[in-house]
Short mmCIF file of C-alpha atoms in Angstrom, two decimals:
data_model
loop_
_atom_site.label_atom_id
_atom_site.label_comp_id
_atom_site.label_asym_id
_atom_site.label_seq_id
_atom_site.Cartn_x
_atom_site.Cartn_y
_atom_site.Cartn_z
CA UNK A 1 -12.00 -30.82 -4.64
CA UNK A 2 -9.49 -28.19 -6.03
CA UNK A 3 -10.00 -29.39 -9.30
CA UNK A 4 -13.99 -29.65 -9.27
CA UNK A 5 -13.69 -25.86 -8.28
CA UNK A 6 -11.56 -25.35 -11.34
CA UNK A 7 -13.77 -27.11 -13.59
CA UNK A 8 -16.15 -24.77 -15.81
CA UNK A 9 -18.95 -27.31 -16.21
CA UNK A 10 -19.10 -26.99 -12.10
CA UNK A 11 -18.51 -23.08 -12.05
CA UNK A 12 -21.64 -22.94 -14.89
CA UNK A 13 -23.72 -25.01 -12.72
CA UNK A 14 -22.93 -23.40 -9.66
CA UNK A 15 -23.71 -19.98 -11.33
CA UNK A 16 -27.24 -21.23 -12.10
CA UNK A 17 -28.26 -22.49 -8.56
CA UNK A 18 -27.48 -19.33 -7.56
CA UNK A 19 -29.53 -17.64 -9.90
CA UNK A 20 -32.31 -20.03 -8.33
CA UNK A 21 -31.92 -18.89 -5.27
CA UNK A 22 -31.96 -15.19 -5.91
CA UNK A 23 -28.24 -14.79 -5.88
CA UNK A 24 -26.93 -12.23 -8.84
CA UNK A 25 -23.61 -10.26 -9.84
CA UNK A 26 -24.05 -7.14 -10.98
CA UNK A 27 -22.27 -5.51 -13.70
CA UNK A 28 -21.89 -2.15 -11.76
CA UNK A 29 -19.64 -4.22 -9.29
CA UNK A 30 -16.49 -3.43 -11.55
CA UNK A 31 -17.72 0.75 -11.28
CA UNK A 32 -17.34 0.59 -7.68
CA UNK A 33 -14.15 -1.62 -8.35
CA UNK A 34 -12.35 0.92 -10.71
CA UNK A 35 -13.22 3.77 -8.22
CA UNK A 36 -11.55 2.04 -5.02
CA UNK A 37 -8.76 1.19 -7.38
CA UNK A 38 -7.85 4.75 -8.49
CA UNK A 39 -8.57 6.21 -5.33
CA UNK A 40 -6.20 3.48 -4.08
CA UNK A 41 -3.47 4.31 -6.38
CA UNK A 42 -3.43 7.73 -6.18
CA UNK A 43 -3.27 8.06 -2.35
CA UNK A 44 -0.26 5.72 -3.02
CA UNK A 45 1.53 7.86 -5.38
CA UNK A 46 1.17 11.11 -2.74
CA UNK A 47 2.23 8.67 0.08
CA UNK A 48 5.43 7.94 -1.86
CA UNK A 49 5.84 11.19 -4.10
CA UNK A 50 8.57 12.47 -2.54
CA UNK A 51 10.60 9.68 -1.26
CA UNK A 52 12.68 9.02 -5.06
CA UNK A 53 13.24 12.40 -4.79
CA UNK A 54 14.03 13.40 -1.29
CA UNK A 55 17.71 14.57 -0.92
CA UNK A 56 16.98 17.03 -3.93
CA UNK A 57 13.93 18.30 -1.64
CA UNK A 58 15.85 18.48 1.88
CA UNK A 59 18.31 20.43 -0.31
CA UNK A 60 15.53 22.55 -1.68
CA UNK A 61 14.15 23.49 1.94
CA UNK A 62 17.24 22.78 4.65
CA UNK A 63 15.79 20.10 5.86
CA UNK A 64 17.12 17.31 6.71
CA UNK A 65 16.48 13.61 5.37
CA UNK A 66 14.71 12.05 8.73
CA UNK A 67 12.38 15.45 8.46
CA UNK A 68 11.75 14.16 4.76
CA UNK A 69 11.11 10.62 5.68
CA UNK A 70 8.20 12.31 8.07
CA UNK A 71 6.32 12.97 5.34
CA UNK A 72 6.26 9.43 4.05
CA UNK A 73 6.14 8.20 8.01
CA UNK A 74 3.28 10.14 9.01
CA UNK A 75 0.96 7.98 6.57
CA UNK A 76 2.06 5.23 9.11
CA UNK A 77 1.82 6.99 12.69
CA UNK A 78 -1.35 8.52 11.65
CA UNK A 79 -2.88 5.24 10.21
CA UNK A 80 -2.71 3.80 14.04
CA UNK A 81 -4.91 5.87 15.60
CA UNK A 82 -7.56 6.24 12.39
CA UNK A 83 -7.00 2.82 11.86
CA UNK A 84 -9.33 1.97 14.32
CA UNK A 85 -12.34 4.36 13.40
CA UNK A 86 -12.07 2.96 9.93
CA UNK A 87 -12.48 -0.49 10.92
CA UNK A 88 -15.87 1.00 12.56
CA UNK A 89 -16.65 3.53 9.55
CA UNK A 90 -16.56 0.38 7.15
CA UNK A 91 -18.48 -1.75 9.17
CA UNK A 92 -21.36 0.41 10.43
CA UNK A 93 -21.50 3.62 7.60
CA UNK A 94 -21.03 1.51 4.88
CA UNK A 95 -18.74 1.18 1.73
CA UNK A 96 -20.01 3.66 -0.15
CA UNK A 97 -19.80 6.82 1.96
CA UNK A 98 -16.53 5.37 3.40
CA UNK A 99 -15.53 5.72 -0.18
CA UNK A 100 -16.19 9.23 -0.53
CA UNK A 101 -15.21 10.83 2.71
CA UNK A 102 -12.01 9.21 1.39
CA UNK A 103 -11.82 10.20 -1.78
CA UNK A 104 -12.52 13.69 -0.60
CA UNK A 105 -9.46 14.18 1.96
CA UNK A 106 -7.44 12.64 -0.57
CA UNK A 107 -8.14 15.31 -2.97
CA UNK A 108 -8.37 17.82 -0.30
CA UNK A 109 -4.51 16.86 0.93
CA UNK A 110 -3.02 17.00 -2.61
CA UNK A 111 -4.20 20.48 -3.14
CA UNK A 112 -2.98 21.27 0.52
CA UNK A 113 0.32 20.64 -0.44
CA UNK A 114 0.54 23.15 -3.08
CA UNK A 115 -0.66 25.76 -1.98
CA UNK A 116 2.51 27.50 -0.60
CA UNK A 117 3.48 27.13 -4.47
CA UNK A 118 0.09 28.54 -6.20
CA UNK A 119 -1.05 31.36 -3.86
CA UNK A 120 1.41 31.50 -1.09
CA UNK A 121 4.99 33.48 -1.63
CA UNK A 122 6.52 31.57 1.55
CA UNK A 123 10.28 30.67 2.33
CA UNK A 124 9.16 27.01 3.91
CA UNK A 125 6.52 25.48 3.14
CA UNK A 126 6.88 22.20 5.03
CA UNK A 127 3.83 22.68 7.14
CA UNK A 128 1.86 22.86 4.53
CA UNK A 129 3.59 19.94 2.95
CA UNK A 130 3.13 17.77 6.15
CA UNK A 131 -0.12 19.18 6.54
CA UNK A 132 -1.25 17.56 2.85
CA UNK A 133 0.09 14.23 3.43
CA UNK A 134 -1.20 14.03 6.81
CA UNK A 135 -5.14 14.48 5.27
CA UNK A 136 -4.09 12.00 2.61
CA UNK A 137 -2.73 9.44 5.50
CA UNK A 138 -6.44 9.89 6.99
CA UNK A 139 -7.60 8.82 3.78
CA UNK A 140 -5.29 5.81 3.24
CA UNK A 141 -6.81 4.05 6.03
CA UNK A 142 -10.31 3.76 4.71
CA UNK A 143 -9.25 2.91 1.40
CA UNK A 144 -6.95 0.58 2.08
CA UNK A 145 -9.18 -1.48 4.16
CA UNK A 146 -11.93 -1.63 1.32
CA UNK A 147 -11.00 -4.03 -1.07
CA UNK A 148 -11.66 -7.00 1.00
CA UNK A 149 -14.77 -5.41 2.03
CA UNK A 150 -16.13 -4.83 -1.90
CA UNK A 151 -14.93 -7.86 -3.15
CA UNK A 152 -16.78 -10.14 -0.11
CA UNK A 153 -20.45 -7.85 -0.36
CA UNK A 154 -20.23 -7.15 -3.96
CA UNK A 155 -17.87 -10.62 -6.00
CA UNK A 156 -19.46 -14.16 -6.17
CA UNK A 157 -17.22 -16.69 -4.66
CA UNK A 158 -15.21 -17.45 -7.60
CA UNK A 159 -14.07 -13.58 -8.36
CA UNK A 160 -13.15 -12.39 -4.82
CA UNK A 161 -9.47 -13.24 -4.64
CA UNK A 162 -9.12 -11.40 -8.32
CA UNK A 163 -11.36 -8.57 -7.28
CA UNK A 164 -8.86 -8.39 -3.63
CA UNK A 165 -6.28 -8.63 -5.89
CA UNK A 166 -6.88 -5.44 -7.96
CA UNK A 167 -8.19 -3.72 -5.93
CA UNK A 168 -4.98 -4.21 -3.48
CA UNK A 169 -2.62 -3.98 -6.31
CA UNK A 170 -3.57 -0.64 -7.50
CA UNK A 171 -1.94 0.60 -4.60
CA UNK A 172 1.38 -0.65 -5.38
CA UNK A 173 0.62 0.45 -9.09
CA UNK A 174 0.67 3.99 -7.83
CA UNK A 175 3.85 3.22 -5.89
CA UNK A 176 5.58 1.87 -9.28
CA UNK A 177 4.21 5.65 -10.56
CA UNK A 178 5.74 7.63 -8.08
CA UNK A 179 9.14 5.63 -8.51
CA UNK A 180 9.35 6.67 -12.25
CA UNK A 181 7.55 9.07 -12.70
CA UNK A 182 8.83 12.02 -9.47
CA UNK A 183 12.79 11.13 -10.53
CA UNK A 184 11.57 11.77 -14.11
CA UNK A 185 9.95 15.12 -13.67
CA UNK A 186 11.73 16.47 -10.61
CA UNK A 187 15.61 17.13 -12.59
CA UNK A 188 16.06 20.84 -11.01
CA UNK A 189 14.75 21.88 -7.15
CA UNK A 190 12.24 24.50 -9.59
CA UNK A 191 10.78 21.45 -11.05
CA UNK A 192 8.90 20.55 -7.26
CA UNK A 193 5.71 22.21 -8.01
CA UNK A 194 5.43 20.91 -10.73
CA UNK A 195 5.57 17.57 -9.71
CA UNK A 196 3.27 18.21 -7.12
CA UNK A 197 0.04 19.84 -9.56
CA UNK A 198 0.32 16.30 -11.61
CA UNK A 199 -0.12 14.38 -8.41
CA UNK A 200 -3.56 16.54 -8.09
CA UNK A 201 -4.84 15.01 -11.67
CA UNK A 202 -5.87 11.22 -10.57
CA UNK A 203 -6.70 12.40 -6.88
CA UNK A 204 -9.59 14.83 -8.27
CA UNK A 205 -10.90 12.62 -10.82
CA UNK A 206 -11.11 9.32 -8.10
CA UNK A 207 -12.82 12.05 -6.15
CA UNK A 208 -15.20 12.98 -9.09
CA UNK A 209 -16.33 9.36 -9.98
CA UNK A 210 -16.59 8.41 -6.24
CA UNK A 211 -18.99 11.02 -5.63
CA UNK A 212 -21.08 10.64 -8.71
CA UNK A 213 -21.17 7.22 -9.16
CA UNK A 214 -21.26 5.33 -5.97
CA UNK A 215 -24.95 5.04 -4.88
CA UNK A 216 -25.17 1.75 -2.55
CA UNK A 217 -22.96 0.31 -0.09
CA UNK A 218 -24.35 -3.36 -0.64
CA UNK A 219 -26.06 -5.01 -3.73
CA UNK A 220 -29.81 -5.48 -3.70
CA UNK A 221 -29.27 -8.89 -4.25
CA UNK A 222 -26.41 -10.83 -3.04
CA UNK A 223 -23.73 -12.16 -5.34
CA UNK A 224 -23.35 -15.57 -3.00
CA UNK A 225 -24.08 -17.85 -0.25
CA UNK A 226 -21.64 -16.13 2.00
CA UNK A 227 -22.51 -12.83 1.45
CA UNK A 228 -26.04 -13.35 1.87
CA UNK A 229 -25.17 -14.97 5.23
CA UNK A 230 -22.75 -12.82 6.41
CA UNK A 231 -23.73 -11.58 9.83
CA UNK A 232 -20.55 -9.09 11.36
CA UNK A 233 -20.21 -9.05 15.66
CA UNK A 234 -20.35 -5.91 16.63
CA UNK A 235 -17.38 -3.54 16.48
CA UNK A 236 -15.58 -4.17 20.41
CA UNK A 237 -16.98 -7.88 20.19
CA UNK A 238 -15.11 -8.33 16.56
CA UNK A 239 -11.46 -7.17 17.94
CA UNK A 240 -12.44 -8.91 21.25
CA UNK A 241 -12.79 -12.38 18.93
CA UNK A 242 -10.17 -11.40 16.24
CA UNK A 243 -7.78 -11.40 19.89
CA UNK A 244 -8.24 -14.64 20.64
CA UNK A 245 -8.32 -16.17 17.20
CA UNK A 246 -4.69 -17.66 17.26
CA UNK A 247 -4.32 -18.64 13.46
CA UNK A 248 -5.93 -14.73 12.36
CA UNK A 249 -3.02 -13.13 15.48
CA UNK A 250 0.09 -15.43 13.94
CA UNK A 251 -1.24 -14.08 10.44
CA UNK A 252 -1.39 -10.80 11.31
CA UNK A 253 1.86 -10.48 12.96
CA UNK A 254 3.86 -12.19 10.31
CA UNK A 255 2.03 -9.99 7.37
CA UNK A 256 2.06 -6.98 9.27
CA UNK A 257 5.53 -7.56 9.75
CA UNK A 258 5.95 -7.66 5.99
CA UNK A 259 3.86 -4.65 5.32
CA UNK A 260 6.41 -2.72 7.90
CA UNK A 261 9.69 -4.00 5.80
CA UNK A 262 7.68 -3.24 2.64
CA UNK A 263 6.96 0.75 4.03
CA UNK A 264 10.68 1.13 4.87
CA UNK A 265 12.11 -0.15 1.41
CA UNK A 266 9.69 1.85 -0.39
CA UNK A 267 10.76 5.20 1.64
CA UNK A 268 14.21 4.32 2.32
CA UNK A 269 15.05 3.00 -0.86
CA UNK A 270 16.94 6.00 -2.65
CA UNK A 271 19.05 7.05 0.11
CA UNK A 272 20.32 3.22 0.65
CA UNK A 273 21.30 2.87 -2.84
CA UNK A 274 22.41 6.83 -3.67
CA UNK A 275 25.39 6.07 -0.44
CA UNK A 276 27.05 3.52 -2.89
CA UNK A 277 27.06 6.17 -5.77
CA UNK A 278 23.62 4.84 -7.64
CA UNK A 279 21.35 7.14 -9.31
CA UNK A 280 17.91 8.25 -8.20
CA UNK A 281 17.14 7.24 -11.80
CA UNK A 282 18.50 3.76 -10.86
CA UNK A 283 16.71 3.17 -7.12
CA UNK A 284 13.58 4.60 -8.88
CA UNK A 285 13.52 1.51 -11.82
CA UNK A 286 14.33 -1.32 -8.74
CA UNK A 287 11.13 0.49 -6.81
CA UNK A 288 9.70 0.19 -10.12
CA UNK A 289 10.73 -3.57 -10.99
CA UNK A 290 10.14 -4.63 -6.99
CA UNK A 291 6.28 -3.34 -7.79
CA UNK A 292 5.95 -4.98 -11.43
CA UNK A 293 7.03 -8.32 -10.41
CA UNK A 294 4.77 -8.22 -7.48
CA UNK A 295 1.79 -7.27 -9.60
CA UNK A 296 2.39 -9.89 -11.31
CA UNK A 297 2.75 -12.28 -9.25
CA UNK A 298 -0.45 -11.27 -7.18
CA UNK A 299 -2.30 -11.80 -10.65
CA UNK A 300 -0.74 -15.40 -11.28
CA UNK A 301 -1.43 -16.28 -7.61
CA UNK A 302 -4.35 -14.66 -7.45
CA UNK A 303 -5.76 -17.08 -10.61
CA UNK A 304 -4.21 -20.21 -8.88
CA UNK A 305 -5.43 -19.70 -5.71
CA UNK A 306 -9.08 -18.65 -6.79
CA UNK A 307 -9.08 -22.46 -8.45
CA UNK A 308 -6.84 -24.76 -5.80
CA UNK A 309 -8.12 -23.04 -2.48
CA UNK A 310 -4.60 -22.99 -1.49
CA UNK A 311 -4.72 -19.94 0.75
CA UNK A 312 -1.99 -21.15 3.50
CA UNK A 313 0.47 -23.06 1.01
CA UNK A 314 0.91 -19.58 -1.19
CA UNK A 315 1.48 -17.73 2.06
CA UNK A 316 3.85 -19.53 3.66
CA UNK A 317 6.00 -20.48 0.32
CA UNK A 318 5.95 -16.57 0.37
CA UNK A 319 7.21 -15.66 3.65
CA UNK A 320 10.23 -17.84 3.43
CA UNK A 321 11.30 -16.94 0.17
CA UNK A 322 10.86 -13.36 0.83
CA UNK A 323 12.99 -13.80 4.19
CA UNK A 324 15.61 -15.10 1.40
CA UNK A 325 15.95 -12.31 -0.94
CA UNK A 326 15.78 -9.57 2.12
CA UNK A 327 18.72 -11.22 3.87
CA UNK A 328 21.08 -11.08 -0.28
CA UNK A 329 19.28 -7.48 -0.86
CA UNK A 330 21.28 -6.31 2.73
CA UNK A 331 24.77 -8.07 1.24
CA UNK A 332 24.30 -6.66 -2.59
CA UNK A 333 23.13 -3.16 -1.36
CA UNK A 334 26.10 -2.23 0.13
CA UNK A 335 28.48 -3.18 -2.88
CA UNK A 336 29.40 -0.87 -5.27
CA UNK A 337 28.33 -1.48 -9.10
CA UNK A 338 25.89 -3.95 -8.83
CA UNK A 339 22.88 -2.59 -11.01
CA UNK A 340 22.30 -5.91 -12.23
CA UNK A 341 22.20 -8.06 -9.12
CA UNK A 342 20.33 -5.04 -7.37
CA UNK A 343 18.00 -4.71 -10.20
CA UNK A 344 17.16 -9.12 -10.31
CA UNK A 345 16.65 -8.91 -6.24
CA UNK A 346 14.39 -5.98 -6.28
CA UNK A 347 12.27 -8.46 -9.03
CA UNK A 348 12.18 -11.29 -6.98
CA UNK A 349 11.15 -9.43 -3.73
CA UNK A 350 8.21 -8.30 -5.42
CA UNK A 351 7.56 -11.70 -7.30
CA UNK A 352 7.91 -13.56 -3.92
CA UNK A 353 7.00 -11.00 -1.18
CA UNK A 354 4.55 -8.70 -2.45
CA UNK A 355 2.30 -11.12 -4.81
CA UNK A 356 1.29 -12.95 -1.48
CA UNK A 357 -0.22 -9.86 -0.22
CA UNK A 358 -3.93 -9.69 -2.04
CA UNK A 359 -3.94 -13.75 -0.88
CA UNK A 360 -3.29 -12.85 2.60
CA UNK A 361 -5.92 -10.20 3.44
CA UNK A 362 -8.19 -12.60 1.82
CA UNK A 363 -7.23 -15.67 4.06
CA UNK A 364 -7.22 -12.79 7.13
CA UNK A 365 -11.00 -12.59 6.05
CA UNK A 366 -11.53 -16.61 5.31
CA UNK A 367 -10.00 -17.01 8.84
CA UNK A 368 -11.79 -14.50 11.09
CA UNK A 369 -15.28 -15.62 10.34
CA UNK A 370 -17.69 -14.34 12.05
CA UNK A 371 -16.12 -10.90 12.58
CA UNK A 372 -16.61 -8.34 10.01
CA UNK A 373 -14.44 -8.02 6.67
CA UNK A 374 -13.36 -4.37 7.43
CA UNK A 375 -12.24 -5.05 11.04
CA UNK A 376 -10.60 -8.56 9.99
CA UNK A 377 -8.54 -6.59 6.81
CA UNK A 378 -8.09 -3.67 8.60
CA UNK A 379 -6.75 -4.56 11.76
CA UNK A 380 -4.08 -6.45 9.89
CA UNK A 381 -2.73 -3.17 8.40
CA UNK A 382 -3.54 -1.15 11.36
CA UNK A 383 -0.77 -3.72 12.88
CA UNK A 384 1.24 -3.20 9.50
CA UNK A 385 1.74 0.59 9.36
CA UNK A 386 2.68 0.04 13.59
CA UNK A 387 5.40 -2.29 12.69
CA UNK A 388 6.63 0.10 9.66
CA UNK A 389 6.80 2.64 12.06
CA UNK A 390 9.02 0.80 14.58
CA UNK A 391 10.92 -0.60 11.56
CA UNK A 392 11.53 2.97 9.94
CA UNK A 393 12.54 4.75 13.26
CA UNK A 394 14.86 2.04 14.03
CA UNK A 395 16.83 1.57 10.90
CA UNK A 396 17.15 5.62 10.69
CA UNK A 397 18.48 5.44 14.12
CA UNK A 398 21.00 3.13 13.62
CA UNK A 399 22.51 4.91 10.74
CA UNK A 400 26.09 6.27 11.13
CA UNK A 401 27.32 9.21 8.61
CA UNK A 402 30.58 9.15 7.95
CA UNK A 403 33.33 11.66 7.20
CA UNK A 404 35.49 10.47 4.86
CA UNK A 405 35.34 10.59 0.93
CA UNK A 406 32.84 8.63 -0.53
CA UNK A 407 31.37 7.74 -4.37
CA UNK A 408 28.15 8.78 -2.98
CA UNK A 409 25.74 10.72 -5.21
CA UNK A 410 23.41 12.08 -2.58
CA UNK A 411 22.55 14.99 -2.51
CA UNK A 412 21.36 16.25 0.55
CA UNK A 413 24.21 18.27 1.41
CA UNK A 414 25.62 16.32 4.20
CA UNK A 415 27.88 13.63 4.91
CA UNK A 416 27.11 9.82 3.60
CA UNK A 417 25.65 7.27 5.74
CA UNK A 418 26.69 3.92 6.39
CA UNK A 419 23.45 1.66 6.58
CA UNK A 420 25.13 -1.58 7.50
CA UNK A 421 24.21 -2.04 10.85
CA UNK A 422 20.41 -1.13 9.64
CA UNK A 423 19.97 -3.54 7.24
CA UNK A 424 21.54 -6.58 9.39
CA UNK A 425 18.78 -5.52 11.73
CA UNK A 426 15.94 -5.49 9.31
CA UNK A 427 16.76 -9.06 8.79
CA UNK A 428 13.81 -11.69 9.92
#
């Protein structure tokens, strides 16, 4: 079967019934594709903007490193609550002016953040700084929850684990930005608002191309059989079914536990590594390689699993070798001098972990039938950013600074902490 679904003569053939029975792709699919994916990407690179950089900002403004890690962590309280309404926005407004409203606070929330820098002569501007990235966390929860959405209303059978797959990856894309790209620019504590104007660029022009070239939520003519017979429950009847559905719960628990460890490395990242004296140059290229091994990954897998069907296998290889490489990243982490062995770990928790996450949102869809493909993705996230909060708090909590001389290059000003007893906790 996997390898009649592979075969072009059958994909050509099944392309022409399809055209019999009214079923067509349109070209302006990849339009509203591209617009979800830079929307996606930038409200990834404010989420993570200034994590690579954060014990240069807490020195900047007194603050301290857990009251930096709130602006990163407020993407994840505040996606609990909205969660929920965007599950309902997607499946009863519609894609398109989901889209929008999206793209619009995410635009609205970069400029929010620099404003105490453009206009504003202010000694602390961390209101306005959470205040930003609390409009863009509003925003991550509709876009995040889209691409499953598009690529099941818009992608014939055959495209919609690629289409999942970029529209998903863009997000990481943006985090692999932010990694290089706020270490790069942010050398001096003058250099912040600097940083912060560039971040505007890609927000405004995802909000320019949402709002001039999105005109439809759904195709006039389906792409496939499934779309054209897709028929979502209700909102409260969808999460009452997607409840009781033990193969989508076990799913969503075990990915949403993954998106939680994924939040925390992405945010805690720097001030794990700077504690054993590396560089933020140096925690900003593993972010960097973590996110380009995953990418690619999620495209290889993506391919293999569009042809073989294999959603479960490609999961659950995942999840254990991902449980693997977390449990030698919490040993190698707290050595000194391993760049190398940091660097090949961060690769492989991408290439293993993070590839299987485009293939898992899809098989959340696959597996939730009949309830709605924005309540089945987004629910799973919803459960996600929940997790990453607990995760985050937690391994904070347990951190222990300590006294004594160290080879640390943080600089935040205050004593280094010992992470030990975090990491061993993180541990599936």
């Amino acid at each position: 079967m996997a390898g009649a679904e592979g075969d072009p003569l059958v994909a050509d053939t099944t392309s022409a019934l399809g055209a019999l029975l009214g079923y067509r792709a349109y070209a302006r699919r990849w339009v509203f594709l591209l617009v979800l994916s830079l929307l996606n990407f930038s409200n990834a690179t404010l989420w993570l903007s200034f994590a690579p950089v954060a014990d240069t900002i807490a020195h900047r403004f007194l603050l301290s490193t857990k009251q930096i890690n709130w602006l990163s962590l407020i993407y994840l309280v505040a996606s609990i609550p909205s969660g929920v309404v965007a599950i309902w926005v997607l499946d009863s407004v519609g894609l398109r002016w989901a889209t929008i409203v999206c793209a619009w606070l995410n635009f609205a929330g970069s400029v929010f953040r620099t404003l105490p820098f453009l206009f504003l002569e202010i000694q602390d501007p961390f209101a306005f700084l959470m205040g930003g990235q609390t409009l863009c966390a509003l925003a991550q929860t509709l876009v995040i929850f889209s691409p499953a959405k598009l690529a099941a209303l818009w992608f014939p059978e055959h495209q919609r684990a690629t289409a999942n797959m970029i529209g998903t990856m863009s997000n990481p894309l943006g985090i692999l930005v932010a990694n290089l790209l706020s270490p790069a620019l942010v050398k001096k504590e003058k250099d912040i608002p600097m940083m912060l104007g560039i971040y505007i660029i890609p927000a405004g022009l995802a909000c320019l191309l949402a709002t001039a070239c999105l005109w439809e939520s759904v195709p006039p003519s389906p792409p496939s059989a499934g779309a054209a017979h897709s028929t979502s429950e209700k909102f409260l009847d969808g999460l009452k079914l997607l409840v009781r559905n033990r193969a989508y719960v076990t799913l969503a628990v075990c990915f949403g536990g993954g998106i939680g460890i994924f939040s925390s490395f992405s945010v805690l990242l720097e001030q794990v590594l700077c504690v054993k004296g590396y560089s933020n140059e140096f925690a900003g290229l593993c972010g960097a390689l973590f996110i380009v091994f995953g990418v690619l990954g999620a495209l290889v897998l993506s391919l293999y699993v569009d042809r073989t069907k294999h959603f479960t296998e490609a999961v659950k290889i995942g999840f254990c070798l991902t449980s693997m490489v977390c449990v030698a990243f919490a040993l190698v982490s707290q050595l000194q001098g391993q760049t190398l062995a940091l660097a090949a770990i961060c690769s492989l928790l991408g290439l293993f972990g993070f590839s299987v996450a485009p293939i898992a949102m899809e098989l959340a869809v696959e597996c939730s039938f009949p309830v709605g493909e924005g309540a089945a993705a987004g629910l799973v996230i919803v459960l996600g950013q929940a997790e990453g909060v607990l995760v985050m708090v937690l391994l904070t909590a347990l951190t222990v600074r300590r006294a004594e001389p160290s080879i640390s290059t943080c600089q935040d000003g205050q004593g280094p902490l010992d992470w030990k007893g975090s990491l061993w906790w993180e541990q599936p």
